[in-house]
PDB file of C-alpha atoms and ligand atoms in Angstrom:
ATOM      1  CA  MET A  58      -5.155  13.260  25.061  1.00  0.00           C
ATOM      2  CA  ASN A  59      -7.809  11.030  23.561  1.00  0.00           C
ATOM      3  CA  GLU A  60      -9.408   8.866  26.251  1.00  0.00           C
ATOM      4  CA  SER A  61     -10.489   6.213  23.770  1.00  0.00           C
ATOM      5  CA  LEU A  62      -6.960   5.620  22.528  1.00  0.00           C
ATOM      6  CA  PRO A  63      -4.149   3.900  24.362  1.00  0.00           C
ATOM      7  CA  VAL A  64      -1.304   6.253  25.228  1.00  0.00           C
ATOM      8  CA  LEU A  65       1.061   3.458  24.306  1.00  0.00           C
ATOM      9  CA  ALA A  66       0.362   0.557  21.980  1.00  0.00           C
ATOM     10  CA  LEU A  67       2.993  -2.038  21.154  1.00  0.00           C
ATOM     11  CA  ASN A  68       2.130  -4.564  18.526  1.00  0.00           C
ATOM     12  CA  GLY A  69       4.386  -7.461  17.616  1.00  0.00           C
ATOM     13  CA  VAL A  70       7.526  -5.545  18.528  1.00  0.00           C
ATOM     14  CA  THR A  71      10.732  -7.398  17.729  1.00  0.00           C
ATOM     15  CA  ARG A  72      14.332  -6.496  18.466  1.00  0.00           C
ATOM     16  CA  ARG A  73      17.480  -8.509  18.094  1.00  0.00           C
ATOM     17  CA  TYR A  74      21.159  -7.778  18.374  1.00  0.00           C
ATOM     18  CA  PRO A  75      23.921  -9.401  16.337  1.00  0.00           C
ATOM     19  CA  GLU A  76      25.821 -11.912  18.451  1.00  0.00           C
ATOM     20  CA  GLY A  77      28.558 -14.135  17.112  1.00  0.00           C
ATOM     21  CA  ASP A  78      27.326 -15.750  13.906  1.00  0.00           C
ATOM     22  CA  GLY A  79      23.689 -15.212  14.782  1.00  0.00           C
ATOM     23  CA  PHE A  80      21.405 -12.954  16.723  1.00  0.00           C
ATOM     24  CA  LEU A  81      20.399 -12.430  20.284  1.00  0.00           C
ATOM     25  CA  GLU A  82      16.590 -12.200  20.144  1.00  0.00           C
ATOM     26  CA  ILE A  83      15.513  -9.798  22.875  1.00  0.00           C
ATOM     27  CA  LEU A  84      11.934  -9.003  21.861  1.00  0.00           C
ATOM     28  CA  ARG A  85      10.065 -11.620  19.831  1.00  0.00           C
ATOM     29  CA  GLY A  86       6.737  -9.926  19.232  1.00  0.00           C
ATOM     30  CA  ALA A  87       5.877  -7.919  22.310  1.00  0.00           C
ATOM     31  CA  ASP A  88       2.284  -6.673  22.596  1.00  0.00           C
ATOM     32  CA  GLY A  89       1.010  -4.235  25.182  1.00  0.00           C
ATOM     33  CA  MET A  90      -1.380  -1.351  25.707  1.00  0.00           C
ATOM     34  CA  LEU A  91      -1.483   1.370  28.278  1.00  0.00           C
ATOM     35  CA  TRP A  92      -4.288   3.871  28.906  1.00  0.00           C
ATOM     36  CA  PRO A  93      -4.255   7.376  30.417  1.00  0.00           C
ATOM     37  CA  GLY A  94      -3.816   7.440  34.189  1.00  0.00           C
ATOM     38  CA  GLN A  95      -2.356   3.952  34.404  1.00  0.00           C
ATOM     39  CA  ALA A  96       0.963   3.103  35.995  1.00  0.00           C
ATOM     40  CA  VAL A  97       2.433  -0.225  35.006  1.00  0.00           C
ATOM     41  CA  ALA A  98       5.459  -1.809  36.631  1.00  0.00           C
ATOM     42  CA  LEU A  99       7.885  -3.574  34.308  1.00  0.00           C
ATOM     43  CA  VAL A 100       9.451  -6.298  36.413  1.00  0.00           C
ATOM     44  CA  ALA A 101      11.903  -8.726  34.858  1.00  0.00           C
ATOM     45  CA  PRO A 102      15.408 -10.033  35.552  1.00  0.00           C
ATOM     46  CA  SER A 103      18.446  -8.126  34.442  1.00  0.00           C
ATOM     47  CA  GLY A 104      19.121  -8.707  30.741  1.00  0.00           C
ATOM     48  CA  ALA A 105      15.490  -9.598  29.949  1.00  0.00           C
ATOM     49  CA  GLY A 106      15.068  -6.536  27.745  1.00  0.00           C
ATOM     50  CA  LYS A 107      13.412  -3.917  29.969  1.00  0.00           C
ATOM     51  CA  SER A 108      15.646  -1.071  28.830  1.00  0.00           C
ATOM     52  CA  THR A 109      15.320  -2.182  25.227  1.00  0.00           C
ATOM     53  CA  LEU A 110      11.525  -2.137  25.496  1.00  0.00           C
ATOM     54  CA  LEU A 111      11.498   1.292  27.165  1.00  0.00           C
ATOM     55  CA  HIS A 112      13.853   2.754  24.559  1.00  0.00           C
ATOM     56  CA  ILE A 113      11.635   1.433  21.778  1.00  0.00           C
ATOM     57  CA  ALA A 114       8.457   2.697  23.492  1.00  0.00           C
ATOM     58  CA  GLY A 115      10.201   6.035  24.014  1.00  0.00           C
ATOM     59  CA  LEU A 116      11.133   6.291  20.315  1.00  0.00           C
ATOM     60  CA  LEU A 117      14.802   6.406  21.287  1.00  0.00           C
ATOM     61  CA  GLU A 118      15.449   3.188  19.393  1.00  0.00           C
ATOM     62  CA  ARG A 119      13.664   1.622  16.418  1.00  0.00           C
ATOM     63  CA  PRO A 120      12.340  -1.925  16.615  1.00  0.00           C
ATOM     64  CA  ASP A 121      13.305  -4.436  13.915  1.00  0.00           C
ATOM     65  CA  GLY A 122       9.633  -5.193  13.417  1.00  0.00           C
ATOM     66  CA  GLY A 123       6.198  -4.429  14.779  1.00  0.00           C
ATOM     67  CA  VAL A 124       4.321  -1.259  15.532  1.00  0.00           C
ATOM     68  CA  VAL A 125       4.714   1.388  18.223  1.00  0.00           C
ATOM     69  CA  ALA A 126       1.899   3.915  18.543  1.00  0.00           C
ATOM     70  CA  ILE A 127       1.938   6.889  20.904  1.00  0.00           C
ATOM     71  CA  ASP A 128      -1.468   8.442  21.579  1.00  0.00           C
ATOM     72  CA  GLY A 129      -2.738   6.898  18.339  1.00  0.00           C
ATOM     73  CA  GLU A 130       0.186   7.991  16.173  1.00  0.00           C
ATOM     74  CA  VAL A 131       2.131   5.164  14.555  1.00  0.00           C
ATOM     75  CA  ALA A 132       5.780   6.090  15.003  1.00  0.00           C
ATOM     76  CA  SER A 133       7.120   4.084  12.052  1.00  0.00           C
ATOM     77  CA  GLU A 134       4.921   6.074   9.667  1.00  0.00           C
ATOM     78  CA  LEU A 135       6.597   9.320  10.654  1.00  0.00           C
ATOM     79  CA  ASP A 136       9.738  10.922   9.245  1.00  0.00           C
ATOM     80  CA  ASP A 137      12.588  11.726  11.650  1.00  0.00           C
ATOM     81  CA  ARG A 138      11.370  15.232  12.296  1.00  0.00           C
ATOM     82  CA  ALA A 139       7.805  14.206  13.152  1.00  0.00           C
ATOM     83  CA  ARG A 140       9.131  11.369  15.277  1.00  0.00           C
ATOM     84  CA  THR A 141      11.325  13.738  17.261  1.00  0.00           C
ATOM     85  CA  ALA A 142       8.399  16.123  17.709  1.00  0.00           C
ATOM     86  CA  LEU A 143       6.176  13.270  18.891  1.00  0.00           C
ATOM     87  CA  ARG A 144       8.812  12.211  21.400  1.00  0.00           C
ATOM     88  CA  ARG A 145       9.294  15.772  22.623  1.00  0.00           C
ATOM     89  CA  ASP A 146       5.570  16.503  22.959  1.00  0.00           C
ATOM     90  CA  LYS A 147       4.271  13.208  24.289  1.00  0.00           C
ATOM     91  CA  ILE A 148       7.028  11.333  26.115  1.00  0.00           C
ATOM     92  CA  GLY A 149       9.069  11.918  29.255  1.00  0.00           C
ATOM     93  CA  PHE A 150      11.976   9.652  30.154  1.00  0.00           C
ATOM     94  CA  VAL A 151      13.650   9.064  33.518  1.00  0.00           C
ATOM     95  CA  TYR A 152      16.857   7.034  33.718  1.00  0.00           C
ATOM     96  CA  GLN A 153      18.466   5.215  36.613  1.00  0.00           C
ATOM     97  CA  PHE A 154      21.099   7.936  36.676  1.00  0.00           C
ATOM     98  CA  HIS A 155      19.623  11.432  36.684  1.00  0.00           C
ATOM     99  CA  HIS A 156      21.529  12.869  33.663  1.00  0.00           C
ATOM    100  CA  LEU A 157      20.914  16.424  34.850  1.00  0.00           C
ATOM    101  CA  LEU A 158      23.082  19.159  33.373  1.00  0.00           C
ATOM    102  CA  PRO A 159      25.715  19.745  36.084  1.00  0.00           C
ATOM    103  CA  GLU A 160      26.326  23.445  35.423  1.00  0.00           C
ATOM    104  CA  PHE A 161      22.619  24.307  35.620  1.00  0.00           C
ATOM    105  CA  THR A 162      20.453  24.674  38.708  1.00  0.00           C
ATOM    106  CA  ALA A 163      17.501  22.363  39.364  1.00  0.00           C
ATOM    107  CA  LEU A 164      15.180  25.104  38.127  1.00  0.00           C
ATOM    108  CA  GLU A 165      17.165  25.610  34.907  1.00  0.00           C
ATOM    109  CA  ASN A 166      17.278  21.859  34.299  1.00  0.00           C
ATOM    110  CA  VAL A 167      13.467  21.742  34.441  1.00  0.00           C
ATOM    111  CA  MET A 168      13.151  24.894  32.333  1.00  0.00           C
ATOM    112  CA  THR A 169      15.345  23.615  29.501  1.00  0.00           C
ATOM    113  CA  PRO A 170      12.921  21.213  27.784  1.00  0.00           C
ATOM    114  CA  GLN A 171      10.200  23.859  27.962  1.00  0.00           C
ATOM    115  CA  LEU A 172      12.419  26.478  26.338  1.00  0.00           C
ATOM    116  CA  ILE A 173      13.248  23.980  23.594  1.00  0.00           C
ATOM    117  CA  ALA A 174       9.500  23.433  23.121  1.00  0.00           C
ATOM    118  CA  GLY A 175       9.056  27.170  22.619  1.00  0.00           C
ATOM    119  CA  LEU A 176       7.744  28.470  25.938  1.00  0.00           C
ATOM    120  CA  SER A 177       8.880  31.886  27.130  1.00  0.00           C
ATOM    121  CA  LYS A 178      11.479  32.096  29.886  1.00  0.00           C
ATOM    122  CA  HIS A 179       8.865  33.446  32.233  1.00  0.00           C
ATOM    123  CA  GLU A 180       6.375  30.647  31.543  1.00  0.00           C
ATOM    124  CA  ALA A 181       9.090  27.990  31.779  1.00  0.00           C
ATOM    125  CA  ARG A 182      10.352  29.351  35.084  1.00  0.00           C
ATOM    126  CA  GLU A 183       6.858  29.461  36.615  1.00  0.00           C
ATOM    127  CA  ARG A 184       6.059  25.915  35.565  1.00  0.00           C
ATOM    128  CA  ALA A 185       9.472  24.604  36.623  1.00  0.00           C
ATOM    129  CA  TYR A 186       9.140  26.153  40.048  1.00  0.00           C
ATOM    130  CA  GLU A 187       5.584  24.872  40.432  1.00  0.00           C
ATOM    131  CA  LEU A 188       6.691  21.322  39.572  1.00  0.00           C
ATOM    132  CA  LEU A 189       9.722  21.371  41.855  1.00  0.00           C
ATOM    133  CA  ASP A 190       7.611  22.756  44.673  1.00  0.00           C
ATOM    134  CA  TYR A 191       5.022  20.061  44.053  1.00  0.00           C
ATOM    135  CA  LEU A 192       7.738  17.432  44.372  1.00  0.00           C
ATOM    136  CA  GLY A 193       8.926  18.954  47.643  1.00  0.00           C
ATOM    137  CA  LEU A 194      11.954  20.696  46.137  1.00  0.00           C
ATOM    138  CA  GLY A 195      10.861  24.327  46.260  1.00  0.00           C
ATOM    139  CA  ALA A 196      13.710  25.205  48.611  1.00  0.00           C
ATOM    140  CA  ARG A 197      16.254  23.393  46.409  1.00  0.00           C
ATOM    141  CA  ALA A 198      15.322  25.058  43.113  1.00  0.00           C
ATOM    142  CA  ASN A 199      18.455  27.152  42.861  1.00  0.00           C
ATOM    143  CA  HIS A 200      20.894  24.389  43.715  1.00  0.00           C
ATOM    144  CA  ARG A 201      23.022  22.557  41.193  1.00  0.00           C
ATOM    145  CA  PRO A 202      22.767  18.760  40.954  1.00  0.00           C
ATOM    146  CA  SER A 203      26.062  18.286  42.852  1.00  0.00           C
ATOM    147  CA  GLU A 204      24.502  20.093  45.810  1.00  0.00           C
ATOM    148  CA  LEU A 205      21.492  17.760  45.910  1.00  0.00           C
ATOM    149  CA  SER A 206      21.067  14.295  47.410  1.00  0.00           C
ATOM    150  CA  GLY A 207      20.485  11.271  45.155  1.00  0.00           C
ATOM    151  CA  GLY A 208      16.772  11.301  45.898  1.00  0.00           C
ATOM    152  CA  GLU A 209      16.528  15.022  45.210  1.00  0.00           C
ATOM    153  CA  GLN A 210      18.420  14.632  41.933  1.00  0.00           C
ATOM    154  CA  GLN A 211      15.965  11.929  40.837  1.00  0.00           C
ATOM    155  CA  ARG A 212      12.973  14.086  41.753  1.00  0.00           C
ATOM    156  CA  VAL A 213      14.433  16.913  39.663  1.00  0.00           C
ATOM    157  CA  ALA A 214      14.875  14.432  36.809  1.00  0.00           C
ATOM    158  CA  ILE A 215      11.206  13.468  37.184  1.00  0.00           C
ATOM    159  CA  ALA A 216      10.158  17.141  37.171  1.00  0.00           C
ATOM    160  CA  ARG A 217      12.206  17.637  34.016  1.00  0.00           C
ATOM    161  CA  ALA A 218      10.665  14.569  32.364  1.00  0.00           C
ATOM    162  CA  VAL A 219       7.129  15.890  32.904  1.00  0.00           C
ATOM    163  CA  ALA A 220       7.934  19.562  32.305  1.00  0.00           C
ATOM    164  CA  ASN A 221       6.224  19.546  28.905  1.00  0.00           C
ATOM    165  CA  ALA A 222       3.188  17.647  30.254  1.00  0.00           C
ATOM    166  CA  PRO A 223       3.794  14.390  28.346  1.00  0.00           C
ATOM    167  CA  ALA A 224       1.097  11.758  27.922  1.00  0.00           C
ATOM    168  CA  LEU A 225       3.566   8.973  28.646  1.00  0.00           C
ATOM    169  CA  LEU A 226       6.281   8.741  31.260  1.00  0.00           C
ATOM    170  CA  LEU A 227       8.892   6.004  30.897  1.00  0.00           C
ATOM    171  CA  ALA A 228      11.194   5.358  33.828  1.00  0.00           C
ATOM    172  CA  ASP A 229      14.080   2.890  33.673  1.00  0.00           C
ATOM    173  CA  GLU A 230      14.783   1.698  37.231  1.00  0.00           C
ATOM    174  CA  PRO A 231      14.460   5.253  38.546  1.00  0.00           C
ATOM    175  CA  THR A 232      15.008   4.194  42.154  1.00  0.00           C
ATOM    176  CA  GLY A 233      17.627   1.544  41.403  1.00  0.00           C
ATOM    177  CA  ASN A 234      20.514   3.573  42.831  1.00  0.00           C
ATOM    178  CA  LEU A 235      18.696   4.736  45.951  1.00  0.00           C
ATOM    179  CA  ASP A 236      18.420   3.397  49.484  1.00  0.00           C
ATOM    180  CA  PRO A 237      14.952   1.995  50.352  1.00  0.00           C
ATOM    181  CA  GLN A 238      13.749   5.074  52.219  1.00  0.00           C
ATOM    182  CA  THR A 239      14.813   7.451  49.470  1.00  0.00           C
ATOM    183  CA  ALA A 240      13.421   5.104  46.823  1.00  0.00           C
ATOM    184  CA  GLU A 241      10.073   5.263  48.612  1.00  0.00           C
ATOM    185  CA  LYS A 242      10.107   9.061  48.519  1.00  0.00           C
ATOM    186  CA  VAL A 243      10.960   9.198  44.820  1.00  0.00           C
ATOM    187  CA  PHE A 244       8.376   6.552  43.991  1.00  0.00           C
ATOM    188  CA  SER A 245       5.689   8.404  45.953  1.00  0.00           C
ATOM    189  CA  ALA A 246       6.530  11.576  44.059  1.00  0.00           C
ATOM    190  CA  LEU A 247       6.179   9.696  40.774  1.00  0.00           C
ATOM    191  CA  MET A 248       2.835   8.167  41.710  1.00  0.00           C
ATOM    192  CA  THR A 249       1.475  11.479  42.992  1.00  0.00           C
ATOM    193  CA  LEU A 250       2.220  12.970  39.607  1.00  0.00           C
ATOM    194  CA  VAL A 251       0.573  10.090  37.765  1.00  0.00           C
ATOM    195  CA  ARG A 252      -2.532  10.382  39.949  1.00  0.00           C
ATOM    196  CA  ALA A 253      -2.720  14.155  39.665  1.00  0.00           C
ATOM    197  CA  THR A 254      -2.193  14.465  35.920  1.00  0.00           C
ATOM    198  CA  GLY A 255      -3.684  11.406  34.232  1.00  0.00           C
ATOM    199  CA  LEU A 256      -0.242  10.571  32.906  1.00  0.00           C
ATOM    200  CA  ALA A 257       0.409   6.989  31.853  1.00  0.00           C
ATOM    201  CA  ALA A 258       3.647   5.515  33.147  1.00  0.00           C
ATOM    202  CA  VAL A 259       5.811   2.464  32.581  1.00  0.00           C
ATOM    203  CA  ILE A 260       8.268   2.044  35.438  1.00  0.00           C
ATOM    204  CA  ALA A 261      10.930  -0.644  35.258  1.00  0.00           C
ATOM    205  CA  THR A 262      11.843  -1.748  38.747  1.00  0.00           C
ATOM    206  CA  HIS A 263      13.300  -4.630  40.719  1.00  0.00           C
ATOM    207  CA  ASN A 264      11.359  -3.524  43.771  1.00  0.00           C
ATOM    208  CA  LEU A 265       8.375  -5.869  44.095  1.00  0.00           C
ATOM    209  CA  GLU A 266       6.857  -3.837  46.899  1.00  0.00           C
ATOM    210  CA  LEU A 267       6.722  -0.747  44.697  1.00  0.00           C
ATOM    211  CA  ALA A 268       5.469  -2.827  41.770  1.00  0.00           C
ATOM    212  CA  ALA A 269       2.596  -4.080  43.902  1.00  0.00           C
ATOM    213  CA  ARG A 270       1.423  -0.510  44.406  1.00  0.00           C
ATOM    214  CA  MET A 271       1.082   0.245  40.706  1.00  0.00           C
ATOM    215  CA  ASP A 272      -2.075  -0.418  38.689  1.00  0.00           C
ATOM    216  CA  ARG A 273      -0.657  -3.186  36.534  1.00  0.00           C
ATOM    217  CA  ARG A 274       2.433  -5.360  36.267  1.00  0.00           C
ATOM    218  CA  TRP A 275       4.233  -6.485  33.135  1.00  0.00           C
ATOM    219  CA  THR A 276       7.078  -8.896  32.829  1.00  0.00           C
ATOM    220  CA  LEU A 277       9.164 -10.070  29.878  1.00  0.00           C
ATOM    221  CA  ARG A 278       9.164 -13.786  29.227  1.00  0.00           C
ATOM    222  CA  ASN A 279      10.962 -15.224  26.210  1.00  0.00           C
ATOM    223  CA  GLY A 280      10.829 -11.880  24.492  1.00  0.00           C
ATOM    224  CA  LEU A 281       7.102 -11.426  25.049  1.00  0.00           C
ATOM    225  CA  LEU A 282       5.358  -8.940  27.279  1.00  0.00           C
ATOM    226  CA  VAL A 283       3.237 -10.799  29.826  1.00  0.00           C
ATOM    227  CA  GLU A 284       0.630  -9.218  32.082  1.00  0.00           C
ATOM    228  CA  LEU A 285       0.899 -10.552  35.638  1.00  0.00           C
ATOM    229  CA  GLU A 286      -2.248 -11.605  37.616  1.00  0.00           C
TER     230      GLU A 286
HETATM  231  P1  LIG B   7      17.436  -5.111  31.006  1.00  0.00           P
HETATM  232  O1  LIG B   7      17.188  -3.638  30.954  1.00  0.00           O
HETATM  233  O2  LIG B   7      16.196  -5.915  31.295  1.00  0.00           O
HETATM  234  O3  LIG B   7      18.532  -5.463  31.960  1.00  0.00           O
HETATM  235  P2  LIG B   7      18.427  -4.732  28.305  1.00  0.00           P
HETATM  236  O4  LIG B   7      17.275  -4.303  27.484  1.00  0.00           O
HETATM  237  O5  LIG B   7      19.384  -3.679  28.729  1.00  0.00           O
HETATM  238  O6  LIG B   7      17.908  -5.574  29.555  1.00  0.00           O
HETATM  239  O7  LIG B   7      19.266  -5.826  27.514  1.00  0.00           O
HETATM  240  C1  LIG B   7      18.734  -7.030  27.057  1.00  0.00           C
HETATM  241  C2  LIG B   7      19.820  -7.830  26.414  1.00  0.00           C
HETATM  242  O8  LIG B   7      20.213  -7.219  25.195  1.00  0.00           O
HETATM  243  C3  LIG B   7      21.077  -7.979  27.233  1.00  0.00           C
HETATM  244  O9  LIG B   7      21.563  -9.289  27.054  1.00  0.00           O
HETATM  245  C4  LIG B   7      22.014  -6.967  26.638  1.00  0.00           C
HETATM  246  O10 LIG B   7      23.340  -7.360  26.807  1.00  0.00           O
HETATM  247  C5  LIG B   7      21.602  -6.976  25.188  1.00  0.00           C
HETATM  248  N1  LIG B   7      21.817  -5.666  24.533  1.00  0.00           N
HETATM  249  C6  LIG B   7      21.232  -4.513  24.891  1.00  0.00           C
HETATM  250  N2  LIG B   7      21.590  -3.512  24.064  1.00  0.00           N
HETATM  251  C7  LIG B   7      22.444  -4.058  23.159  1.00  0.00           C
HETATM  252  C8  LIG B   7      23.155  -3.536  22.018  1.00  0.00           C
HETATM  253  N3  LIG B   7      23.063  -2.259  21.667  1.00  0.00           N
HETATM  254  N4  LIG B   7      23.915  -4.419  21.331  1.00  0.00           N
HETATM  255  C9  LIG B   7      23.987  -5.714  21.675  1.00  0.00           C
HETATM  256  N5  LIG B   7      23.340  -6.255  22.723  1.00  0.00           N
HETATM  257  C10 LIG B   7      22.580  -5.448  23.457  1.00  0.00           C
HETATM  258 MG1  LIG B   8      18.010  -2.061  31.989  1.00  0.00          MG
END
């Protein structure tokens, strides 16, 4: 990680979807920068384009225009293979629904991305256990997702997202399906990780109380990213 470079830089990002005879303009030139160790809340009404922005920042979707750079690497200048490698090495993604593999245990779910990245089974297991333990799930490591509570499932999903020590964590309403108390637990786990690792995080949320506890707040207004305060 290069401290002088933003982990995430968005420059003039545009995205539109065909609608009827014309287009629905979701992003109209979004600019934003995020540095190591910063957590930014992305707070905007439903339909404003939060998921679209996160998918573009996460290299899951290509913008129609503009530049996305991850840790100084301009994604649009890369071929598909390099882009996939950049995403795998630098970015972790957490969705509103956990998307854990149902037939695997929590431990195996956290091991999987590490095995794909080339770590040995032994190394992957050690790191997975360490992460789960850190997130208060040591005793749940050998349970399958169906045997875990919603909050536990989300914490496993967070452990999986950071298993390969990404520079950037993107979370799309990660506590949106949880009751307030459980949401608090999951959010605390997320912030502990950010604080402990120097990770940068963008967390879309409708929870203003949680947003207030992050370092910065972004909203989307008319397709532009606006810094609040
Ligand atoms: P948010 O996450 O803030 O609720 P989204 O980024 O999911 O917003 O969506 C923004 C807008 O773009 C919505 O009006 C949505 O219906 C529209 N949209 C999102 N994805 C597509 C798509 N693949 N095709 C057409 N419209 C889409
Ligand atoms: Mg969304």
